[in-house]
Amino acid sequence: GENVEQHPSTLSVQEGDSAVIKCTYSDSASNYFPWYKQELGKRPQLIIDIRSNVGEKKDQRIAVTLNKTAKHFSLHITETQPEDSAVYFCAASIGTDSWGKLQFGAGTQVVVTP
Amino acid sequence: KAGVTQTPRYLIKTRGQQVTLSCSPISGHRSVSWYQQTPGQGLQFLFEYFSETQRNKGNFPGRFSGRQFSNSRSEMNVSTLELGDSALYLCASSLVGLSSYNEQFFGPGTRLTVL
């Protein structure tokens, strides 16, 4: 069935270090892969996304890579800062006519310690 | 541009009651998706509406329903509430939906507590 697995569930990093979160998906038809950041008590915020025709995308300290053959994609945060502390969710569109349907990973709690 | 808004922000109900939640998308956005967020199950897709039509549906019982109005505002209804329905209900809007590669933007959510 449709499934997105996300690892690790928690990640503690020192300020300035890099953080990597990995996700795998099962639906071969998935073609859109967004990443959301959710701070405590707030709404999920889209931080970066990637389409199936692209292997890598970067936006300042954040980058996402996609390997369609292996069905996995990763979020990379470099030079982490305390304000990067939050829960990060990966997601994948489901089906060829996915119209607004995203399958989410379980989330990764990232803690950046000064 | 104003973001996605949801009302009410907090709601307390008792088992067996029904509830209606409202979502106003970003101006110009025609697709509205609804998600349920719980600590145990994470973010789960409920359904998506576009031009007043439900285009996609998740794996939730028939007690969960929704609709969309001509101005793209959407409501979801949960009937015969159960304790397990306690959750944060999030709606997200996009221009025309993921098939056209448009990003989804989330509202602040409605926190529903069922006693």
Coordinates of N, CA and C in Angstrom, one line a residue:
Chain A
G1 N 0.8 -1.2 0.0 CA 0.0 0.0 0.0 C 0.8 1.3 0.0
E2 N 0.2 2.4 0.1 CA 0.9 3.7 0.1 C 1.6 3.8 1.4
N3 N 2.9 4.1 1.4 CA 3.6 4.3 2.7 C 4.8 5.1 2.5
V4 N 5.0 6.0 3.5 CA 6.2 6.8 3.5 C 6.9 6.6 4.9
E5 N 8.1 6.1 4.9 CA 8.8 5.9 6.1 C 9.9 7.0 6.3
Q6 N 10.1 7.5 7.5 CA 11.0 8.6 7.8 C 11.9 8.2 8.9
H7 N 13.2 8.5 8.7 CA 14.2 8.2 9.8 C 15.2 9.3 9.8
P8 N 15.7 9.6 11.0 CA 15.3 9.1 12.3 C 14.1 9.7 12.9
S9 N 13.6 9.3 14.0 CA 12.4 9.9 14.6 C 12.9 11.1 15.5
T10 N 14.1 11.0 16.0 CA 14.6 12.2 16.7 C 16.1 12.4 16.3
L11 N 16.5 13.6 16.3 CA 17.9 13.9 15.8 C 18.4 15.1 16.7
S12 N 19.5 14.9 17.4 CA 20.1 15.9 18.1 C 21.4 16.3 17.5
V13 N 21.6 17.6 17.2 CA 22.8 18.1 16.6 C 23.3 19.3 17.3
Q14 N 24.6 19.5 17.2 CA 25.3 20.7 17.8 C 25.1 21.8 16.8
E15 N 24.9 23.0 17.3 CA 24.8 24.1 16.4 C 26.0 24.2 15.5
G16 N 25.7 24.4 14.2 CA 26.8 24.5 13.2 C 27.0 23.2 12.5
D17 N 26.6 22.1 13.1 CA 26.7 20.8 12.4 C 25.6 20.6 11.3
S18 N 25.7 19.5 10.6 CA 24.7 19.2 9.6 C 23.6 18.2 10.1
A19 N 22.5 18.3 9.5 CA 21.4 17.3 9.9 C 20.9 16.7 8.6
V20 N 20.7 15.4 8.7 CA 20.1 14.7 7.5 C 18.9 13.8 7.9
I21 N 17.9 14.0 7.2 CA 16.7 13.2 7.4 C 16.3 12.4 6.1
K22 N 16.0 11.1 6.3 CA 15.8 10.3 5.1 C 14.4 9.7 5.1
C23 N 13.8 9.7 3.9 CA 12.5 9.1 3.7 C 12.5 8.1 2.5
T24 N 11.7 7.1 2.7 CA 11.5 6.2 1.5 C 10.0 6.1 1.3
Y25 N 9.6 5.9 0.0 CA 8.2 5.8 -0.3 C 8.0 4.6 -1.2
S26 N 6.7 4.2 -1.3 CA 6.4 2.9 -1.9 C 5.7 3.1 -3.3
D27 N 5.0 4.2 -3.5 CA 4.2 4.4 -4.7 C 5.0 4.8 -5.8
S28 N 5.2 4.0 -6.8 CA 6.0 4.4 -8.0 C 5.4 5.6 -8.8
A29 N 4.2 5.9 -8.6 CA 3.6 7.0 -9.3 C 3.8 8.4 -8.6
S30 N 4.4 8.3 -7.4 CA 4.6 9.6 -6.6 C 5.6 10.4 -7.5
N31 N 5.2 11.7 -7.6 CA 6.0 12.6 -8.4 C 6.3 14.0 -7.8
Y32 N 5.8 14.1 -6.6 CA 6.0 15.4 -5.9 C 6.4 15.1 -4.4
F33 N 7.5 15.8 -3.9 CA 8.0 15.4 -2.6 C 8.3 16.7 -1.8
P34 N 7.4 17.1 -1.0 CA 7.6 18.3 -0.2 C 8.1 18.0 1.2
W35 N 8.8 19.0 1.8 CA 9.2 18.9 3.2 C 8.6 20.0 4.0
Y36 N 8.1 19.7 5.1 CA 7.4 20.7 6.0 C 8.1 20.7 7.3
K37 N 8.2 21.9 7.9 CA 8.7 22.2 9.2 C 7.6 22.6 10.1
Q38 N 7.4 22.0 11.3 CA 6.4 22.3 12.2 C 6.9 22.6 13.6
E39 N 6.8 23.9 13.9 CA 7.3 24.3 15.3 C 6.1 24.0 16.2
L40 N 6.4 23.9 17.5 CA 5.4 23.5 18.5 C 4.2 24.5 18.5
G41 N 3.1 23.9 18.3 CA 1.8 24.7 18.4 C 1.6 25.5 17.1
K42 N 2.4 25.3 16.1 CA 2.2 26.0 14.8 C 1.8 25.1 13.7
R43 N 1.5 25.7 12.6 CA 1.1 25.0 11.4 C 2.3 24.5 10.7
P44 N 2.2 23.4 9.9 CA 3.3 22.9 9.1 C 3.6 24.0 8.0
Q45 N 4.9 24.3 7.8 CA 5.4 25.3 6.9 C 6.2 24.6 5.8
L46 N 5.8 24.8 4.5 CA 6.6 24.2 3.4 C 8.0 24.9 3.4
I47 N 9.1 24.1 3.5 CA 10.4 24.6 3.4 C 11.1 24.4 2.1
I48 N 10.8 23.3 1.5 CA 11.4 22.9 0.2 C 10.7 21.8 -0.4
D49 N 10.7 21.7 -1.7 CA 10.0 20.6 -2.4 C 10.8 20.2 -3.6
I50 N 10.6 19.0 -4.1 CA 11.3 18.5 -5.3 C 10.3 17.7 -6.2
R51 N 10.5 17.9 -7.5 CA 9.6 17.1 -8.4 C 10.4 15.9 -8.9
S52 N 9.7 15.0 -9.5 CA 10.3 13.7 -9.9 C 11.3 13.9 -11.0
N53 N 11.3 15.0 -11.8 CA 12.2 15.1 -12.9 C 13.5 15.8 -12.5
V54 N 13.7 16.0 -11.2 CA 14.8 16.7 -10.6 C 15.5 15.8 -9.6
G55 N 16.9 15.8 -9.6 CA 17.5 14.9 -8.6 C 17.9 15.6 -7.3
E56 N 18.1 17.0 -7.5 CA 18.6 17.7 -6.3 C 18.1 19.1 -6.4
K57 N 17.8 19.7 -5.2 CA 17.4 21.1 -5.2 C 17.9 21.7 -3.9
K58 N 18.4 23.0 -4.0 CA 19.0 23.6 -2.9 C 18.4 25.0 -2.7
D59 N 18.3 25.4 -1.4 CA 17.8 26.7 -1.1 C 18.5 27.2 0.2
Q60 N 19.6 27.9 0.0 CA 20.4 28.4 1.1 C 21.0 27.2 1.9
R61 N 20.6 27.1 3.1 CA 21.2 26.0 4.0 C 20.4 24.7 3.8
I62 N 19.4 24.7 3.1 CA 18.6 23.5 2.9 C 18.7 22.9 1.5
A63 N 18.8 21.6 1.5 CA 18.9 20.9 0.2 C 18.1 19.6 0.3
V64 N 17.5 19.2 -0.8 CA 16.8 17.9 -0.9 C 17.3 17.1 -2.1
T65 N 17.5 15.8 -1.9 CA 17.9 14.9 -3.0 C 16.9 13.9 -3.2
L66 N 16.7 13.4 -4.4 CA 15.7 12.4 -4.7 C 16.4 11.3 -5.6
N67 N 16.1 10.1 -5.2 CA 16.6 8.9 -6.0 C 15.3 8.1 -6.3
K68 N 14.8 8.3 -7.5 CA 13.6 7.7 -7.9 C 13.7 6.2 -8.1
T69 N 14.9 5.7 -8.5 CA 15.1 4.3 -8.7 C 15.0 3.6 -7.3
A70 N 15.6 4.2 -6.3 CA 15.6 3.6 -5.0 C 14.4 4.0 -4.2
K71 N 13.6 4.9 -4.7 CA 12.4 5.4 -4.0 C 12.8 6.0 -2.7
H72 N 13.8 6.9 -2.6 CA 14.1 7.6 -1.4 C 14.5 9.0 -1.7
F73 N 14.3 9.8 -0.7 CA 14.6 11.3 -0.8 C 15.1 11.7 0.6
S74 N 15.9 12.7 0.6 CA 16.5 13.2 1.9 C 16.6 14.7 2.0
L75 N 16.5 15.1 3.2 CA 16.6 16.6 3.5 C 18.0 16.8 4.2
H76 N 18.7 17.8 3.8 CA 20.0 18.1 4.3 C 19.9 19.6 4.8
I77 N 20.2 19.8 6.1 CA 20.3 21.1 6.6 C 21.8 21.3 7.1
T78 N 22.4 22.3 6.5 CA 23.8 22.6 6.9 C 23.8 23.8 7.8
E79 N 25.0 23.9 8.6 CA 25.2 25.0 9.5 C 23.9 25.2 10.4
T80 N 23.5 24.2 11.1 CA 22.3 24.3 11.8 C 22.3 25.4 12.9
Q81 N 21.1 25.9 13.1 CA 21.0 27.0 14.1 C 19.9 26.6 15.1
P82 N 19.9 27.2 16.3 CA 18.8 26.8 17.3 C 17.4 27.0 16.7
E83 N 17.2 27.9 15.8 CA 15.8 28.1 15.2 C 15.5 27.0 14.2
D84 N 16.4 26.1 13.9 CA 16.0 25.0 13.1 C 15.4 23.9 13.9
S85 N 15.4 24.0 15.2 CA 14.7 23.0 16.1 C 13.2 23.0 15.8
A86 N 12.7 21.8 15.4 CA 11.3 21.7 15.1 C 11.1 20.2 14.7
V87 N 9.8 19.9 14.3 CA 9.5 18.6 13.8 C 9.5 18.8 12.2
Y88 N 10.2 17.9 11.5 CA 10.2 18.0 10.1 C 9.5 16.8 9.5
F89 N 8.6 17.0 8.5 CA 7.9 16.0 7.9 C 8.2 15.9 6.4
C90 N 8.5 14.7 5.9 CA 8.5 14.5 4.5 C 7.2 14.0 4.0
A91 N 6.9 14.2 2.7 CA 5.7 13.7 2.2 C 5.8 13.4 0.7
A92 N 4.9 12.6 0.2 CA 5.0 12.2 -1.2 C 3.6 12.2 -1.7
S93 N 3.4 12.7 -3.0 CA 2.1 12.6 -3.6 C 1.8 11.2 -3.9
I94 N 0.5 10.9 -3.9 CA 0.0 9.5 -4.0 C -0.7 9.3 -5.3
G95 N -0.3 8.4 -6.1 CA -1.1 8.0 -7.3 C -0.9 9.0 -8.4
T96 N -1.3 8.6 -9.6 CA -1.1 9.5 -10.8 C -2.0 10.7 -10.8
D97 N -3.2 10.5 -10.2 CA -4.1 11.6 -10.1 C -4.2 12.0 -8.6
S98 N -3.1 12.5 -8.1 CA -3.0 12.6 -6.6 C -3.7 13.8 -6.1
W99 N -4.0 14.8 -6.9 CA -4.8 15.9 -6.6 C -4.9 16.2 -5.1
G100 N -3.9 16.9 -4.6 CA -4.0 17.4 -3.2 C -3.8 16.3 -2.2
K101 N -3.5 15.1 -2.5 CA -3.3 14.0 -1.5 C -1.8 13.8 -1.3
L102 N -1.4 14.0 -0.1 CA 0.0 13.8 0.3 C 0.0 12.7 1.4
Q103 N 1.0 11.8 1.3 CA 1.2 10.8 2.3 C 2.4 11.3 3.1
F104 N 2.2 11.4 4.4 CA 3.3 12.0 5.2 C 4.1 10.9 6.0
G105 N 5.4 11.2 6.2 CA 6.2 10.4 7.1 C 5.8 10.8 8.5
A106 N 6.3 10.0 9.5 CA 5.9 10.1 10.9 C 6.6 11.4 11.5
G107 N 7.5 12.0 10.9 CA 8.1 13.2 11.4 C 9.5 12.9 12.1
T108 N 10.3 13.9 12.1 CA 11.6 13.8 12.8 C 11.7 15.0 13.7
Q109 N 11.9 14.8 15.0 CA 12.1 15.9 16.0 C 13.6 16.2 16.0
V110 N 13.9 17.5 15.5 CA 15.2 17.9 15.4 C 15.5 18.9 16.6
V111 N 16.5 18.6 17.3 CA 16.9 19.5 18.4 C 18.3 20.0 18.1
V112 N 18.5 21.3 18.0 CA 19.8 21.9 17.8 C 20.3 22.6 19.1
T113 N 21.3 22.1 19.6 CA 21.8 22.6 20.9 C 23.0 23.6 20.7
P114 N 22.9 24.7 21.4 CA 23.9 25.8 21.2 C 25.3 25.3 21.6
Chain B
K1 N -0.9 38.8 0.7 CA -2.0 37.9 0.6 C -2.2 37.2 1.9
A2 N -3.5 37.2 2.4 CA -3.8 36.5 3.7 C -3.6 35.0 3.5
G3 N -3.1 34.3 4.6 CA -2.9 32.9 4.5 C -4.2 32.1 4.7
V4 N -4.0 30.8 4.8 CA -5.2 30.0 5.0 C -5.7 30.2 6.4
T5 N -7.0 30.3 6.6 CA -7.6 30.5 7.9 C -8.5 29.4 8.2
Q6 N -8.6 29.1 9.5 CA -9.5 28.0 10.0 C -10.3 28.5 11.2
T7 N -11.5 28.1 11.3 CA -12.3 28.4 12.4 C -13.2 27.2 12.8
P8 N -13.4 27.0 14.1 CA -12.8 27.7 15.2 C -11.4 27.2 15.4
R9 N -10.6 27.8 16.3 CA -9.2 27.3 16.5 C -9.3 26.2 17.6
Y10 N -10.2 26.2 18.5 CA -10.3 25.2 19.5 C -11.8 24.8 19.7
L11 N -12.0 23.6 20.0 CA -13.4 23.1 20.1 C -13.4 21.9 21.1
I12 N -14.3 21.9 22.0 CA -14.5 20.8 22.9 C -15.9 20.3 22.7
K13 N -16.0 19.0 22.5 CA -17.3 18.3 22.3 C -17.3 17.0 23.1
T14 N -18.5 16.5 23.2 CA -18.7 15.2 23.9 C -19.0 14.1 22.9
R15 N -18.7 12.9 23.3 CA -19.0 11.7 22.4 C -20.4 11.7 21.9
G16 N -20.6 11.4 20.7 CA -21.9 11.3 20.1 C -22.4 12.6 19.4
Q17 N -21.7 13.7 19.8 CA -22.1 15.0 19.1 C -21.5 15.0 17.7
Q18 N -21.9 16.1 17.0 CA -21.2 16.3 15.7 C -20.6 17.7 15.7
V19 N -19.7 17.9 14.7 CA -18.9 19.1 14.7 C -18.7 19.5 13.2
T20 N -18.7 20.8 13.0 CA -18.4 21.4 11.7 C -17.2 22.3 11.8
L21 N -16.2 22.1 11.0 CA -15.0 22.9 10.9 C -14.9 23.7 9.6
S22 N -14.4 24.9 9.6 CA -14.4 25.7 8.4 C -13.0 26.1 8.0
C23 N -12.8 26.2 6.7 CA -11.5 26.5 6.2 C -11.6 27.5 5.0
S24 N -10.9 28.6 5.1 CA -10.9 29.6 4.0 C -9.5 29.6 3.4
P25 N -9.4 29.2 2.1 CA -8.1 29.1 1.4 C -7.6 30.5 1.1
I26 N -6.3 30.4 0.7 CA -5.7 31.6 0.2 C -6.4 32.1 -1.1
S27 N -6.6 33.4 -1.2 CA -7.3 34.0 -2.3 C -6.8 33.5 -3.6
G28 N -7.7 33.0 -4.4 CA -7.3 32.4 -5.7 C -7.0 31.0 -5.8
H29 N -6.8 30.4 -4.6 CA -6.6 28.9 -4.5 C -7.9 28.2 -4.6
R30 N -8.0 27.2 -5.4 CA -9.2 26.5 -5.7 C -9.3 25.1 -5.1
S31 N -8.1 24.6 -4.6 CA -8.0 23.2 -4.1 C -7.9 23.3 -2.6
V32 N -8.7 22.6 -1.9 CA -8.6 22.5 -0.4 C -8.5 21.0 0.0
S33 N -7.5 20.7 0.8 CA -7.3 19.4 1.3 C -7.4 19.4 2.8
W34 N -7.9 18.3 3.4 CA -8.0 18.2 4.9 C -7.2 17.1 5.4
Y35 N -6.5 17.3 6.5 CA -5.7 16.3 7.2 C -6.0 16.3 8.7
Q36 N -5.9 15.1 9.2 CA -6.0 14.9 10.7 C -4.6 14.6 11.2
Q37 N -4.2 15.4 12.3 CA -2.9 15.2 12.9 C -3.1 14.7 14.3
T38 N -2.5 13.5 14.6 CA -2.5 13.0 16.0 C -1.1 12.6 16.4
P39 N -0.8 12.5 17.6 CA 0.6 12.1 18.0 C 0.9 10.6 17.6
G40 N -0.2 9.8 17.6 CA 0.1 8.4 17.3 C 0.1 8.1 15.8
Q41 N -0.8 8.8 15.0 CA -0.9 8.5 13.6 C -0.3 9.5 12.7
G42 N 0.2 10.6 13.2 CA 0.8 11.6 12.4 C -0.2 12.3 11.6
L43 N 0.2 12.8 10.4 CA -0.7 13.5 9.5 C -1.3 12.6 8.5
Q44 N -2.6 12.5 8.5 CA -3.3 11.6 7.6 C -4.3 12.4 6.8
F45 N -4.3 12.0 5.5 CA -5.2 12.7 4.5 C -6.6 12.3 4.7
L46 N -7.5 13.3 4.7 CA -8.9 13.0 4.8 C -9.6 13.1 3.4
F47 N -9.6 14.2 2.8 CA -10.1 14.4 1.5 C -9.7 15.7 0.9
E48 N -9.9 15.8 -0.4 CA -9.6 17.1 -1.2 C -10.7 17.5 -2.0
Y49 N -11.0 18.8 -2.1 CA -12.0 19.4 -2.9 C -11.5 20.4 -3.9
F50 N -12.1 20.4 -5.0 CA -11.8 21.3 -6.1 C -13.0 21.7 -6.8
S51 N -13.3 22.9 -7.0 CA -14.5 23.4 -7.7 C -15.7 22.7 -7.2
E52 N -15.9 22.6 -5.9 CA -17.0 22.1 -5.2 C -17.2 20.6 -5.3
T53 N -16.2 19.9 -5.8 CA -16.2 18.5 -6.0 C -15.1 17.8 -5.2
Q54 N -15.5 16.7 -4.6 CA -14.5 15.9 -3.9 C -13.7 15.1 -4.9
R55 N -12.4 15.3 -5.0 CA -11.6 14.6 -6.1 C -10.9 13.4 -5.5
N56 N -10.6 13.4 -4.2 CA -9.8 12.4 -3.6 C -10.2 12.2 -2.2
K57 N -10.1 11.0 -1.7 CA -10.5 10.7 -0.4 C -9.6 9.7 0.3
G58 N -9.3 9.9 1.6 CA -8.5 9.0 2.4 C -9.3 7.9 3.0
N59 N -8.6 7.2 3.9 CA -9.2 6.0 4.5 C -9.9 6.3 5.8
F60 N -10.9 7.1 5.8 CA -11.6 7.5 7.0 C -13.0 7.0 6.9
P61 N -13.7 6.7 8.0 CA -15.1 6.3 8.0 C -16.0 7.3 7.5
G62 N -17.2 6.9 7.1 CA -18.2 7.8 6.5 C -18.7 8.9 7.5
R63 N -18.3 8.8 8.8 CA -18.7 9.9 9.7 C -17.9 11.2 9.4
F64 N -16.9 11.1 8.6 CA -16.1 12.3 8.2 C -16.6 12.7 6.8
S65 N -17.0 13.9 6.7 CA -17.5 14.3 5.4 C -17.1 15.8 5.2
G66 N -17.2 16.3 4.0 CA -16.8 17.6 3.7 C -17.6 18.2 2.6
R67 N -17.4 19.5 2.3 CA -18.0 20.1 1.1 C -17.2 21.4 0.8
Q68 N -17.4 21.9 -0.4 CA -16.7 23.1 -0.8 C -17.7 24.0 -1.4
F69 N -17.6 25.3 -1.1 CA -18.6 26.2 -1.7 C -18.0 26.9 -2.9
S70 N -18.8 27.7 -3.6 CA -18.4 28.3 -4.8 C -17.3 29.3 -4.6
N71 N -17.1 29.8 -3.4 CA -16.0 30.7 -3.2 C -14.7 30.0 -2.7
S72 N -14.7 28.7 -2.8 CA -13.6 27.8 -2.5 C -13.5 27.5 -1.0
R73 N -14.2 28.2 -0.2 CA -14.2 27.9 1.3 C -14.7 26.5 1.4
S74 N -14.2 25.8 2.5 CA -14.6 24.4 2.7 C -14.9 24.2 4.1
E75 N -15.8 23.2 4.3 CA -16.1 22.7 5.6 C -16.0 21.2 5.7
M76 N -15.6 20.8 6.9 CA -15.7 19.3 7.1 C -16.5 19.1 8.3
N77 N -17.2 18.0 8.3 CA -18.1 17.6 9.4 C -17.8 16.2 9.9
V78 N -17.8 16.1 11.2 CA -17.6 14.8 11.8 C -18.9 14.5 12.6
S79 N -19.6 13.4 12.3 CA -20.8 13.1 13.1 C -20.4 12.0 14.1
T80 N -21.3 11.9 15.1 CA -21.2 10.8 16.1 C -19.8 10.7 16.6
L81 N -19.3 11.8 17.2 CA -17.9 11.9 17.6 C -17.5 10.8 18.6
E82 N -16.3 10.3 18.4 CA -15.7 9.3 19.3 C -14.4 9.9 19.9
L83 N -14.0 9.3 21.0 CA -12.8 9.9 21.7 C -11.6 9.9 20.8
G84 N -11.5 9.0 19.9 CA -10.4 8.9 19.0 C -10.3 10.0 17.9
D85 N -11.4 10.7 17.9 CA -11.4 11.8 16.9 C -10.7 13.1 17.4
S86 N -10.3 13.0 18.7 CA -9.6 14.2 19.2 C -8.3 14.3 18.4
A87 N -8.1 15.5 17.9 CA -6.9 15.7 17.0 C -6.8 17.1 16.6
L88 N -5.8 17.4 15.9 CA -5.6 18.7 15.2 C -6.1 18.5 13.8
Y89 N -7.0 19.3 13.3 CA -7.5 19.1 11.9 C -7.0 20.3 11.1
L90 N -6.2 20.0 10.1 CA -5.5 20.9 9.3 C -6.1 21.0 7.9
C91 N -6.3 22.1 7.4 CA -6.6 22.2 6.0 C -5.5 22.9 5.2
A92 N -5.3 22.6 4.0 CA -4.3 23.1 3.2 C -4.9 23.5 1.8
S93 N -4.4 24.6 1.3 CA -4.9 25.1 0.0 C -3.8 25.1 -1.0
S94 N -4.1 25.0 -2.3 CA -3.2 25.1 -3.4 C -4.0 25.7 -4.6
L95 N -3.2 26.1 -5.6 CA -3.9 26.8 -6.7 C -4.9 25.9 -7.4
V96 N -4.4 24.7 -7.9 CA -5.3 23.8 -8.5 C -5.0 22.3 -8.1
G97 N -4.1 22.1 -7.2 CA -3.8 20.7 -6.8 C -2.5 20.2 -7.2
L98 N -2.0 19.2 -6.7 CA -0.7 18.7 -6.9 C -0.4 18.3 -8.3
S99 N -1.4 17.8 -9.1 CA -1.2 17.4 -10.4 C -0.7 18.5 -11.3
S100 N -0.9 19.7 -10.9 CA -0.4 20.9 -11.6 C 0.8 21.5 -10.9
Y101 N 1.4 20.7 -10.0 CA 2.7 21.0 -9.3 C 2.5 22.3 -8.5
N102 N 1.4 22.5 -7.8 CA 1.3 23.6 -6.9 C 1.4 23.2 -5.5
E103 N 2.1 24.1 -4.7 CA 2.4 23.8 -3.3 C 1.2 23.9 -2.5
Q104 N 1.1 23.1 -1.4 CA 0.0 23.2 -0.5 C 0.5 24.0 0.7
F105 N -0.4 24.9 1.1 CA -0.1 25.8 2.3 C -1.1 25.5 3.4
F106 N -0.7 25.3 4.6 CA -1.5 24.9 5.7 C -2.1 26.0 6.5
G107 N -3.3 25.8 7.0 CA -3.9 26.7 7.9 C -3.4 26.4 9.3
P108 N -3.8 27.2 10.3 CA -3.3 26.9 11.7 C -3.9 25.7 12.4
G109 N -5.0 25.2 11.8 CA -5.6 24.0 12.4 C -6.7 24.3 13.4
T110 N -7.6 23.4 13.6 CA -8.6 23.4 14.6 C -8.3 22.2 15.6
R111 N -8.1 22.6 16.8 CA -7.8 21.6 17.8 C -9.2 21.1 18.4
L112 N -9.5 19.8 18.1 CA -10.8 19.2 18.5 C -10.5 18.3 19.7
T113 N -11.2 18.5 20.8 CA -11.1 17.6 21.9 C -12.5 17.0 22.2
V114 N -12.5 15.7 22.2 CA -13.8 14.9 22.4 C -13.7 14.3 23.8
L115 N -14.7 14.7 24.7 CA -14.7 14.2 26.0 C -15.7 13.1 26.2

